[in-house]
Amino acid sequence: MNRTAQASSSTLSMFALIAACAAPAWAEVETFSIDSAHSFANWEVRHVVARTSGAFHDIKGSIAFDASNIANTSINAVISVYSLNSGLLRRDLHTLTEEFLDARNYPEIKFVSTRVAPATPDKGTFSGQLTLHGITKPVTMDYQILGIGQDPWGGLRAGFKATTRINRADFGMTKYTPTGPVGNEVDITLLIEGIKLGSDGQPWNAKAAAEEKTKVIAYPIATPPAPQTVALPAPAPSAQSPAAPVQTSPQAASIPPENNLQTAPASPAAAVPEKKENLEDQLKKKLKGLLK
């Protein structure tokens, strides 16, 4: 449980370390991820007249480090209570019960930083809110910057140590208090290693970053469109030079229109006189026959 405070303090320590060693080179906020494989929250408590110790091995979190203004640095750390290891399984199971950590109801220890106060280039204090056993209390830790530098794989790492002391009764763990076999005060020591992250959220790599800066970006060259021929309209005739009259060939003029080529049908009036003459002849013939 004290380990949480350690984890958070370790994070803050790392910030201070980065500020002291690399602040001139960084102009913006850098993010570091706590490396769970190389970070530990160790605790030590009295047992009767001796001392018993253990550690939490699963610490996760991130550190937003502002080298130009360490006061703007922020840390968030989470410790899994189930990662407790005291070297004796029976003791671990007892510590995880409701008599102490009550891991079933409170499986995590959390720390959120609120203030960083460097005293020297590699030492100082940081404060924050520690949530343990469902109770949140302010905690202040002393930190020491252990170093910051490039690892063999091209990444950047920061290491620090932080220490504090808490009273377990302040966090609701009152079993065997005040004069029981288990002491009330718990000493916490955080050993934290952080890995710098890139803008993509993945571990930063010096070689990849250098290649990114020197990368030549090839932009496509646009091909200009082919020239187009534009047909200009003919100039309008001027008033001083009237257009020449259109000449028609004699043959074209002598050709009558298509309607004139049609022959009109014979008039029915021309046939009537012919019919009348036939009737007169017939009448004359009949009269001549009667007169006889």
PDB file of C-alpha atoms in Angstrom:
ATOM      1  CA  MET A   1       0.000   0.000   0.000  1.00  0.00           C
ATOM      2  CA  ASN A   2       2.847   2.329   0.819  1.00  0.00           C
ATOM      3  CA  ARG A   3       4.196   1.179  -2.448  1.00  0.00           C
ATOM      4  CA  THR A   4       1.674   3.334  -4.220  1.00  0.00           C
ATOM      5  CA  ALA A   5       3.050   6.425  -2.657  1.00  0.00           C
ATOM      6  CA  GLN A   6       6.483   5.191  -3.634  1.00  0.00           C
ATOM      7  CA  ALA A   7       5.447   4.669  -7.201  1.00  0.00           C
ATOM      8  CA  SER A   8       4.069   8.128  -7.452  1.00  0.00           C
ATOM      9  CA  SER A   9       7.067   9.636  -5.753  1.00  0.00           C
ATOM     10  CA  SER A  10       9.317   7.749  -8.057  1.00  0.00           C
ATOM     11  CA  THR A  11       7.524   9.238 -10.973  1.00  0.00           C
ATOM     12  CA  LEU A  12       7.930  12.716  -9.664  1.00  0.00           C
ATOM     13  CA  SER A  13      11.556  12.031  -8.935  1.00  0.00           C
ATOM     14  CA  MET A  14      11.986  11.019 -12.483  1.00  0.00           C
ATOM     15  CA  PHE A  15      10.527  14.320 -13.584  1.00  0.00           C
ATOM     16  CA  ALA A  16      12.961  16.221 -11.472  1.00  0.00           C
ATOM     17  CA  LEU A  17      15.756  14.134 -12.837  1.00  0.00           C
ATOM     18  CA  ILE A  18      14.810  14.881 -16.370  1.00  0.00           C
ATOM     19  CA  ALA A  19      14.496  18.537 -15.620  1.00  0.00           C
ATOM     20  CA  ALA A  20      17.932  18.690 -14.051  1.00  0.00           C
ATOM     21  CA  CYS A  21      19.736  16.718 -16.732  1.00  0.00           C
ATOM     22  CA  ALA A  22      17.943  17.436 -19.937  1.00  0.00           C
ATOM     23  CA  ALA A  23      15.855  20.552 -19.543  1.00  0.00           C
ATOM     24  CA  PRO A  24      17.960  22.704 -21.891  1.00  0.00           C
ATOM     25  CA  ALA A  25      17.474  20.248 -24.749  1.00  0.00           C
ATOM     26  CA  TRP A  26      13.688  19.912 -24.503  1.00  0.00           C
ATOM     27  CA  ALA A  27      11.267  22.644 -25.331  1.00  0.00           C
ATOM     28  CA  GLU A  28       7.974  20.832 -24.864  1.00  0.00           C
ATOM     29  CA  VAL A  29       6.290  18.382 -22.500  1.00  0.00           C
ATOM     30  CA  GLU A  30       7.710  14.857 -22.670  1.00  0.00           C
ATOM     31  CA  THR A  31       5.796  11.742 -21.624  1.00  0.00           C
ATOM     32  CA  PHE A  32       7.436   8.841 -19.767  1.00  0.00           C
ATOM     33  CA  SER A  33       5.849   5.469 -19.105  1.00  0.00           C
ATOM     34  CA  ILE A  34       6.674   3.584 -15.903  1.00  0.00           C
ATOM     35  CA  ASP A  35       8.444   0.341 -16.814  1.00  0.00           C
ATOM     36  CA  SER A  36       6.702  -2.312 -14.693  1.00  0.00           C
ATOM     37  CA  ALA A  37       9.484  -4.824 -15.329  1.00  0.00           C
ATOM     38  CA  HIS A  38      12.039  -2.561 -13.644  1.00  0.00           C
ATOM     39  CA  SER A  39       9.966  -0.658 -11.071  1.00  0.00           C
ATOM     40  CA  PHE A  40       9.148  -1.683  -7.506  1.00  0.00           C
ATOM     41  CA  ALA A  41       7.234  -0.294  -4.526  1.00  0.00           C
ATOM     42  CA  ASN A  42       8.965  -1.725  -1.474  1.00  0.00           C
ATOM     43  CA  TRP A  43       7.496  -1.580   2.020  1.00  0.00           C
ATOM     44  CA  GLU A  44       8.785  -2.369   5.512  1.00  0.00           C
ATOM     45  CA  VAL A  45       6.861  -2.656   8.776  1.00  0.00           C
ATOM     46  CA  ARG A  46       7.560  -3.736  12.326  1.00  0.00           C
ATOM     47  CA  HIS A  47       6.660  -7.289  13.334  1.00  0.00           C
ATOM     48  CA  VAL A  48       6.831  -7.657  17.123  1.00  0.00           C
ATOM     49  CA  VAL A  49      10.426  -6.476  17.648  1.00  0.00           C
ATOM     50  CA  ALA A  50      11.858  -7.180  14.164  1.00  0.00           C
ATOM     51  CA  ARG A  51      11.170  -5.856  10.656  1.00  0.00           C
ATOM     52  CA  THR A  52       9.221  -7.473   7.803  1.00  0.00           C
ATOM     53  CA  SER A  53       9.396  -6.310   4.194  1.00  0.00           C
ATOM     54  CA  GLY A  54       7.798  -6.947   0.832  1.00  0.00           C
ATOM     55  CA  ALA A  55       7.116  -5.285  -2.489  1.00  0.00           C
ATOM     56  CA  PHE A  56       4.505  -4.619  -5.142  1.00  0.00           C
ATOM     57  CA  HIS A  57       5.796  -5.593  -8.588  1.00  0.00           C
ATOM     58  CA  ASP A  58       3.052  -4.339 -10.893  1.00  0.00           C
ATOM     59  CA  ILE A  59       3.272  -0.546 -11.250  1.00  0.00           C
ATOM     60  CA  LYS A  60       1.808   1.274 -14.223  1.00  0.00           C
ATOM     61  CA  GLY A  61       1.512   4.952 -14.998  1.00  0.00           C
ATOM     62  CA  SER A  62       2.714   7.924 -16.983  1.00  0.00           C
ATOM     63  CA  ILE A  63       4.645  11.092 -16.310  1.00  0.00           C
ATOM     64  CA  ALA A  64       4.122  14.316 -18.253  1.00  0.00           C
ATOM     65  CA  PHE A  65       7.367  16.176 -17.730  1.00  0.00           C
ATOM     66  CA  ASP A  66       7.789  19.890 -18.437  1.00  0.00           C
ATOM     67  CA  ALA A  67      11.525  20.583 -18.426  1.00  0.00           C
ATOM     68  CA  SER A  68      11.059  24.322 -18.806  1.00  0.00           C
ATOM     69  CA  ASN A  69       8.774  24.501 -15.758  1.00  0.00           C
ATOM     70  CA  ILE A  70       8.905  21.509 -13.429  1.00  0.00           C
ATOM     71  CA  ALA A  71       5.913  22.834 -11.502  1.00  0.00           C
ATOM     72  CA  ASN A  72       3.774  21.868 -14.503  1.00  0.00           C
ATOM     73  CA  THR A  73       4.903  18.249 -14.320  1.00  0.00           C
ATOM     74  CA  SER A  74       2.188  15.698 -13.554  1.00  0.00           C
ATOM     75  CA  ILE A  75       2.258  12.042 -12.544  1.00  0.00           C
ATOM     76  CA  ASN A  76      -0.324   9.282 -12.470  1.00  0.00           C
ATOM     77  CA  ALA A  77       0.559   5.862 -11.044  1.00  0.00           C
ATOM     78  CA  VAL A  78      -1.449   2.715 -10.333  1.00  0.00           C
ATOM     79  CA  ILE A  79      -0.259  -0.324  -8.340  1.00  0.00           C
ATOM     80  CA  SER A  80      -1.963  -3.707  -8.454  1.00  0.00           C
ATOM     81  CA  VAL A  81      -2.516  -4.887  -4.882  1.00  0.00           C
ATOM     82  CA  TYR A  82      -2.432  -8.496  -6.088  1.00  0.00           C
ATOM     83  CA  SER A  83       1.219  -8.050  -7.140  1.00  0.00           C
ATOM     84  CA  LEU A  84       2.210  -8.138  -3.447  1.00  0.00           C
ATOM     85  CA  ASN A  85       5.153 -10.414  -2.676  1.00  0.00           C
ATOM     86  CA  SER A  86       6.650 -10.717   0.810  1.00  0.00           C
ATOM     87  CA  GLY A  87       8.481 -13.968   0.155  1.00  0.00           C
ATOM     88  CA  LEU A  88       5.935 -16.052   2.063  1.00  0.00           C
ATOM     89  CA  LEU A  89       2.650 -17.029   0.400  1.00  0.00           C
ATOM     90  CA  ARG A  90       0.767 -17.478   3.681  1.00  0.00           C
ATOM     91  CA  ARG A  91       1.693 -13.945   4.772  1.00  0.00           C
ATOM     92  CA  ASP A  92       0.768 -12.554   1.359  1.00  0.00           C
ATOM     93  CA  LEU A  93      -2.689 -14.135   1.485  1.00  0.00           C
ATOM     94  CA  HIS A  94      -3.250 -12.801   4.999  1.00  0.00           C
ATOM     95  CA  THR A  95      -2.170  -9.270   4.000  1.00  0.00           C
ATOM     96  CA  LEU A  96      -4.614  -9.336   1.066  1.00  0.00           C
ATOM     97  CA  THR A  97      -7.605 -10.128   3.309  1.00  0.00           C
ATOM     98  CA  GLU A  98     -10.028  -7.580   4.776  1.00  0.00           C
ATOM     99  CA  GLU A  99      -7.844  -7.343   7.905  1.00  0.00           C
ATOM    100  CA  PHE A 100      -5.310  -5.327   5.913  1.00  0.00           C
ATOM    101  CA  LEU A 101      -5.434  -4.421   2.212  1.00  0.00           C
ATOM    102  CA  ASP A 102      -8.839  -6.020   1.436  1.00  0.00           C
ATOM    103  CA  ALA A 103      -7.783  -6.651  -2.172  1.00  0.00           C
ATOM    104  CA  ARG A 104     -11.194  -7.972  -3.196  1.00  0.00           C
ATOM    105  CA  ASN A 105     -12.814  -4.575  -2.629  1.00  0.00           C
ATOM    106  CA  TYR A 106      -9.768  -2.374  -3.240  1.00  0.00           C
ATOM    107  CA  PRO A 107      -7.594  -4.055  -5.898  1.00  0.00           C
ATOM    108  CA  GLU A 108      -5.594  -0.927  -6.766  1.00  0.00           C
ATOM    109  CA  ILE A 109      -3.468   1.711  -5.074  1.00  0.00           C
ATOM    110  CA  LYS A 110      -3.431   5.057  -6.896  1.00  0.00           C
ATOM    111  CA  PHE A 111      -1.332   8.178  -6.754  1.00  0.00           C
ATOM    112  CA  VAL A 112      -1.844  11.530  -8.492  1.00  0.00           C
ATOM    113  CA  SER A 113       0.781  14.238  -8.061  1.00  0.00           C
ATOM    114  CA  THR A 114      -0.146  17.792  -7.126  1.00  0.00           C
ATOM    115  CA  ARG A 115       3.213  19.533  -6.603  1.00  0.00           C
ATOM    116  CA  VAL A 116       6.931  19.073  -7.278  1.00  0.00           C
ATOM    117  CA  ALA A 117       9.513  21.083  -5.327  1.00  0.00           C
ATOM    118  CA  PRO A 118      13.164  20.511  -6.318  1.00  0.00           C
ATOM    119  CA  ALA A 119      15.743  21.479  -3.671  1.00  0.00           C
ATOM    120  CA  THR A 120      18.927  20.650  -5.615  1.00  0.00           C
ATOM    121  CA  PRO A 121      19.552  19.493  -9.198  1.00  0.00           C
ATOM    122  CA  ASP A 122      18.966  15.862  -8.154  1.00  0.00           C
ATOM    123  CA  LYS A 123      16.923  16.020  -4.930  1.00  0.00           C
ATOM    124  CA  GLY A 124      13.679  17.472  -3.668  1.00  0.00           C
ATOM    125  CA  THR A 125      10.141  16.616  -2.605  1.00  0.00           C
ATOM    126  CA  PHE A 126       6.852  16.003  -4.328  1.00  0.00           C
ATOM    127  CA  SER A 127       3.315  15.841  -3.012  1.00  0.00           C
ATOM    128  CA  GLY A 128       0.154  14.165  -4.194  1.00  0.00           C
ATOM    129  CA  GLN A 129      -3.032  12.286  -3.350  1.00  0.00           C
ATOM    130  CA  LEU A 130      -2.604   8.645  -2.353  1.00  0.00           C
ATOM    131  CA  THR A 131      -5.654   6.370  -2.526  1.00  0.00           C
ATOM    132  CA  LEU A 132      -5.216   3.212  -0.434  1.00  0.00           C
ATOM    133  CA  HIS A 133      -7.820   0.837   0.968  1.00  0.00           C
ATOM    134  CA  GLY A 134     -10.527   3.099  -0.488  1.00  0.00           C
ATOM    135  CA  ILE A 135      -9.294   6.194   1.383  1.00  0.00           C
ATOM    136  CA  THR A 136      -7.498   9.158  -0.198  1.00  0.00           C
ATOM    137  CA  LYS A 137      -4.930  11.142   1.798  1.00  0.00           C
ATOM    138  CA  PRO A 138      -2.226  13.705   0.925  1.00  0.00           C
ATOM    139  CA  VAL A 139       1.306  12.305   0.916  1.00  0.00           C
ATOM    140  CA  THR A 140       4.720  13.966   0.567  1.00  0.00           C
ATOM    141  CA  MET A 141       7.803  12.057  -0.553  1.00  0.00           C
ATOM    142  CA  ASP A 142      11.530  12.775  -0.745  1.00  0.00           C
ATOM    143  CA  TYR A 143      13.070  11.945  -4.096  1.00  0.00           C
ATOM    144  CA  GLN A 144      16.532  11.429  -5.500  1.00  0.00           C
ATOM    145  CA  ILE A 145      17.323  11.454  -9.211  1.00  0.00           C
ATOM    146  CA  LEU A 146      19.404   8.393 -10.045  1.00  0.00           C
ATOM    147  CA  GLY A 147      20.110   9.255 -13.661  1.00  0.00           C
ATOM    148  CA  ILE A 148      18.752   9.801 -17.136  1.00  0.00           C
ATOM    149  CA  GLY A 149      20.226   8.526 -20.365  1.00  0.00           C
ATOM    150  CA  GLN A 150      19.989   6.454 -23.492  1.00  0.00           C
ATOM    151  CA  ASP A 151      19.589   2.689 -23.244  1.00  0.00           C
ATOM    152  CA  PRO A 152      21.371   0.147 -25.514  1.00  0.00           C
ATOM    153  CA  TRP A 153      18.324  -0.013 -27.801  1.00  0.00           C
ATOM    154  CA  GLY A 154      18.187   3.691 -28.634  1.00  0.00           C
ATOM    155  CA  GLY A 155      15.509   4.647 -26.105  1.00  0.00           C
ATOM    156  CA  LEU A 156      15.699   7.201 -23.300  1.00  0.00           C
ATOM    157  CA  ARG A 157      15.216   6.155 -19.671  1.00  0.00           C
ATOM    158  CA  ALA A 158      15.070   7.929 -16.321  1.00  0.00           C
ATOM    159  CA  GLY A 159      15.557   6.389 -12.874  1.00  0.00           C
ATOM    160  CA  PHE A 160      14.927   7.669  -9.364  1.00  0.00           C
ATOM    161  CA  LYS A 161      14.345   6.707  -5.794  1.00  0.00           C
ATOM    162  CA  ALA A 162      11.656   8.081  -3.473  1.00  0.00           C
ATOM    163  CA  THR A 163      10.902   7.448   0.189  1.00  0.00           C
ATOM    164  CA  THR A 164       8.087   8.235   2.602  1.00  0.00           C
ATOM    165  CA  ARG A 165       6.355   6.924   5.719  1.00  0.00           C
ATOM    166  CA  ILE A 166       2.608   6.471   6.205  1.00  0.00           C
ATOM    167  CA  ASN A 167       0.387   5.326   9.058  1.00  0.00           C
ATOM    168  CA  ARG A 168      -1.790   2.413   7.978  1.00  0.00           C
ATOM    169  CA  ALA A 169      -4.490   3.443  10.457  1.00  0.00           C
ATOM    170  CA  ASP A 170      -4.958   6.668   8.454  1.00  0.00           C
ATOM    171  CA  PHE A 171      -6.155   4.489   5.582  1.00  0.00           C
ATOM    172  CA  GLY A 172      -8.603   2.435   7.628  1.00  0.00           C
ATOM    173  CA  MET A 173      -6.323  -0.541   8.367  1.00  0.00           C
ATOM    174  CA  THR A 174      -6.626  -0.709  12.144  1.00  0.00           C
ATOM    175  CA  LYS A 175      -6.233  -4.422  12.784  1.00  0.00           C
ATOM    176  CA  TYR A 176      -3.695  -5.099  15.542  1.00  0.00           C
ATOM    177  CA  THR A 177      -3.445  -1.445  16.510  1.00  0.00           C
ATOM    178  CA  PRO A 178      -2.186   0.357  18.421  1.00  0.00           C
ATOM    179  CA  THR A 179      -0.078  -2.167  20.322  1.00  0.00           C
ATOM    180  CA  GLY A 180      -0.402  -5.338  18.252  1.00  0.00           C
ATOM    181  CA  PRO A 181       2.350  -7.454  16.682  1.00  0.00           C
ATOM    182  CA  VAL A 182       2.202  -5.412  13.439  1.00  0.00           C
ATOM    183  CA  GLY A 183       3.410  -1.831  13.542  1.00  0.00           C
ATOM    184  CA  ASN A 184       1.277   1.130  12.461  1.00  0.00           C
ATOM    185  CA  GLU A 185       3.952   3.011  10.567  1.00  0.00           C
ATOM    186  CA  VAL A 186       4.972   1.641   7.181  1.00  0.00           C
ATOM    187  CA  ASP A 187       8.144   2.787   5.415  1.00  0.00           C
ATOM    188  CA  ILE A 188       7.911   2.965   1.642  1.00  0.00           C
ATOM    189  CA  THR A 189      10.732   3.071  -0.899  1.00  0.00           C
ATOM    190  CA  LEU A 190      10.018   3.500  -4.590  1.00  0.00           C
ATOM    191  CA  LEU A 191      12.490   2.423  -7.258  1.00  0.00           C
ATOM    192  CA  ILE A 192      11.148   3.613 -10.599  1.00  0.00           C
ATOM    193  CA  GLU A 193      12.407   3.372 -14.144  1.00  0.00           C
ATOM    194  CA  GLY A 194      10.641   5.370 -16.846  1.00  0.00           C
ATOM    195  CA  ILE A 195      10.744   5.017 -20.632  1.00  0.00           C
ATOM    196  CA  LYS A 196      10.300   8.083 -22.799  1.00  0.00           C
ATOM    197  CA  LEU A 197       7.397   7.830 -25.249  1.00  0.00           C
ATOM    198  CA  GLY A 198       7.208   9.309 -28.715  1.00  0.00           C
ATOM    199  CA  SER A 199       4.341  11.291 -30.199  1.00  0.00           C
ATOM    200  CA  ASP A 200       2.736   8.003 -31.334  1.00  0.00           C
ATOM    201  CA  GLY A 201       2.573   6.688 -27.763  1.00  0.00           C
ATOM    202  CA  GLN A 202       5.281   4.088 -28.410  1.00  0.00           C
ATOM    203  CA  PRO A 203       8.758   4.018 -26.798  1.00  0.00           C
ATOM    204  CA  TRP A 204      10.875   6.796 -28.262  1.00  0.00           C
ATOM    205  CA  ASN A 205      13.965   5.737 -30.218  1.00  0.00           C
ATOM    206  CA  ALA A 206      16.894   8.060 -30.926  1.00  0.00           C
ATOM    207  CA  LYS A 207      17.759   6.444 -34.254  1.00  0.00           C
ATOM    208  CA  ALA A 208      14.184   6.523 -35.503  1.00  0.00           C
ATOM    209  CA  ALA A 209      13.832  10.141 -34.372  1.00  0.00           C
ATOM    210  CA  ALA A 210      17.007  11.132 -36.248  1.00  0.00           C
ATOM    211  CA  GLU A 211      15.808   9.384 -39.398  1.00  0.00           C
ATOM    212  CA  GLU A 212      12.465  11.139 -39.095  1.00  0.00           C
ATOM    213  CA  LYS A 213      14.158  14.552 -38.960  1.00  0.00           C
ATOM    214  CA  THR A 214      16.291  13.844 -42.049  1.00  0.00           C
ATOM    215  CA  LYS A 215      13.544  12.199 -44.033  1.00  0.00           C
ATOM    216  CA  VAL A 216      13.020  13.769 -47.465  1.00  0.00           C
ATOM    217  CA  ILE A 217       9.393  14.079 -48.339  1.00  0.00           C
ATOM    218  CA  ALA A 218       8.714  13.646 -52.063  1.00  0.00           C
ATOM    219  CA  TYR A 219       5.779  15.734 -53.169  1.00  0.00           C
ATOM    220  CA  PRO A 220       4.107  14.845 -56.508  1.00  0.00           C
ATOM    221  CA  ILE A 221       4.735  17.349 -59.308  1.00  0.00           C
ATOM    222  CA  ALA A 222       1.568  18.388 -61.076  1.00  0.00           C
ATOM    223  CA  THR A 223       1.695  18.109 -64.910  1.00  0.00           C
ATOM    224  CA  PRO A 224       0.482  21.311 -66.595  1.00  0.00           C
ATOM    225  CA  PRO A 225      -2.543  20.825 -68.874  1.00  0.00           C
ATOM    226  CA  ALA A 226      -1.989  20.715 -72.644  1.00  0.00           C
ATOM    227  CA  PRO A 227      -2.704  23.998 -74.474  1.00  0.00           C
ATOM    228  CA  GLN A 228      -6.159  24.196 -76.007  1.00  0.00           C
ATOM    229  CA  THR A 229      -7.025  25.852 -79.345  1.00  0.00           C
ATOM    230  CA  VAL A 230      -9.914  28.274 -79.076  1.00  0.00           C
ATOM    231  CA  ALA A 231     -11.939  29.066 -82.243  1.00  0.00           C
ATOM    232  CA  LEU A 232     -12.536  32.807 -82.444  1.00  0.00           C
ATOM    233  CA  PRO A 233     -15.799  34.059 -84.054  1.00  0.00           C
ATOM    234  CA  ALA A 234     -15.584  35.775 -87.474  1.00  0.00           C
ATOM    235  CA  PRO A 235     -15.605  39.582 -87.317  1.00  0.00           C
ATOM    236  CA  ALA A 236     -18.950  41.261 -88.014  1.00  0.00           C
ATOM    237  CA  PRO A 237     -19.137  43.218 -91.343  1.00  0.00           C
ATOM    238  CA  SER A 238     -18.532  46.914 -90.944  1.00  0.00           C
ATOM    239  CA  ALA A 239     -21.022  49.575 -92.008  1.00  0.00           C
ATOM    240  CA  GLN A 240     -18.595  51.055 -94.594  1.00  0.00           C
ATOM    241  CA  SER A 241     -18.150  47.802 -96.515  1.00  0.00           C
ATOM    242  CA  PRO A 242     -21.569  46.169 -97.011  1.00  0.00           C
ATOM    243  CA  ALA A 243     -21.639  42.496 -97.676  1.00  0.00           C
ATOM    244  CA  ALA A 244     -21.604  41.525-101.387  1.00  0.00           C
ATOM    245  CA  PRO A 245     -24.955  40.320-102.767  1.00  0.00           C
ATOM    246  CA  VAL A 246     -25.330  36.643-103.268  1.00  0.00           C
ATOM    247  CA  GLN A 247     -25.254  35.756-106.992  1.00  0.00           C
ATOM    248  CA  THR A 248     -27.540  33.064-108.259  1.00  0.00           C
ATOM    249  CA  SER A 249     -26.642  31.041-111.326  1.00  0.00           C
ATOM    250  CA  PRO A 250     -29.055  31.173-114.312  1.00  0.00           C
ATOM    251  CA  GLN A 251     -29.772  27.520-114.004  1.00  0.00           C
ATOM    252  CA  ALA A 252     -30.720  27.860-110.398  1.00  0.00           C
ATOM    253  CA  ALA A 253     -32.951  30.837-111.196  1.00  0.00           C
ATOM    254  CA  SER A 254     -34.772  29.009-114.027  1.00  0.00           C
ATOM    255  CA  ILE A 255     -35.648  26.078-111.887  1.00  0.00           C
ATOM    256  CA  PRO A 256     -39.211  26.603-110.643  1.00  0.00           C
ATOM    257  CA  PRO A 257     -39.988  25.812-107.082  1.00  0.00           C
ATOM    258  CA  GLU A 258     -41.024  22.333-106.270  1.00  0.00           C
ATOM    259  CA  ASN A 259     -44.673  23.337-105.915  1.00  0.00           C
ATOM    260  CA  ASN A 260     -44.726  24.794-109.442  1.00  0.00           C
ATOM    261  CA  LEU A 261     -43.712  21.456-110.933  1.00  0.00           C
ATOM    262  CA  GLN A 262     -47.010  19.909-109.956  1.00  0.00           C
ATOM    263  CA  THR A 263     -49.682  19.888-112.786  1.00  0.00           C
ATOM    264  CA  ALA A 264     -53.110  21.076-111.778  1.00  0.00           C
ATOM    265  CA  PRO A 265     -55.913  18.572-112.432  1.00  0.00           C
ATOM    266  CA  ALA A 266     -58.272  19.202-115.352  1.00  0.00           C
ATOM    267  CA  SER A 267     -61.130  21.500-114.579  1.00  0.00           C
ATOM    268  CA  PRO A 268     -64.510  19.681-114.447  1.00  0.00           C
ATOM    269  CA  ALA A 269     -66.123  22.624-116.262  1.00  0.00           C
ATOM    270  CA  ALA A 270     -64.424  21.609-119.500  1.00  0.00           C
ATOM    271  CA  ALA A 271     -66.196  18.239-119.465  1.00  0.00           C
ATOM    272  CA  VAL A 272     -69.688  19.685-118.951  1.00  0.00           C
ATOM    273  CA  PRO A 273     -70.083  21.201-122.456  1.00  0.00           C
ATOM    274  CA  GLU A 274     -69.060  17.882-123.918  1.00  0.00           C
ATOM    275  CA  LYS A 275     -71.845  16.160-122.050  1.00  0.00           C
ATOM    276  CA  LYS A 276     -74.359  18.845-123.118  1.00  0.00           C
ATOM    277  CA  GLU A 277     -73.527  18.313-126.783  1.00  0.00           C
ATOM    278  CA  ASN A 278     -74.250  14.670-126.514  1.00  0.00           C
ATOM    279  CA  LEU A 279     -77.672  15.332-125.002  1.00  0.00           C
ATOM    280  CA  GLU A 280     -78.554  17.806-127.720  1.00  0.00           C
ATOM    281  CA  ASP A 281     -77.659  15.337-130.370  1.00  0.00           C
ATOM    282  CA  GLN A 282     -79.803  12.769-128.728  1.00  0.00           C
ATOM    283  CA  LEU A 283     -82.786  15.172-128.486  1.00  0.00           C
ATOM    284  CA  LYS A 284     -82.431  16.184-132.076  1.00  0.00           C
ATOM    285  CA  LYS A 285     -82.471  12.607-133.114  1.00  0.00           C
ATOM    286  CA  LYS A 286     -85.615  11.962-131.078  1.00  0.00           C
ATOM    287  CA  LEU A 287     -87.405  15.034-132.580  1.00  0.00           C
ATOM    288  CA  LYS A 288     -86.519  14.024-136.062  1.00  0.00           C
ATOM    289  CA  GLY A 289     -87.976  10.623-135.382  1.00  0.00           C
ATOM    290  CA  LEU A 290     -91.243  12.104-134.087  1.00  0.00           C
ATOM    291  CA  LEU A 291     -91.669  14.483-137.017  1.00  0.00           C
ATOM    292  CA  LYS A 292     -91.441  11.712-139.445  1.00  0.00           C
TER     293      LYS A 292
END
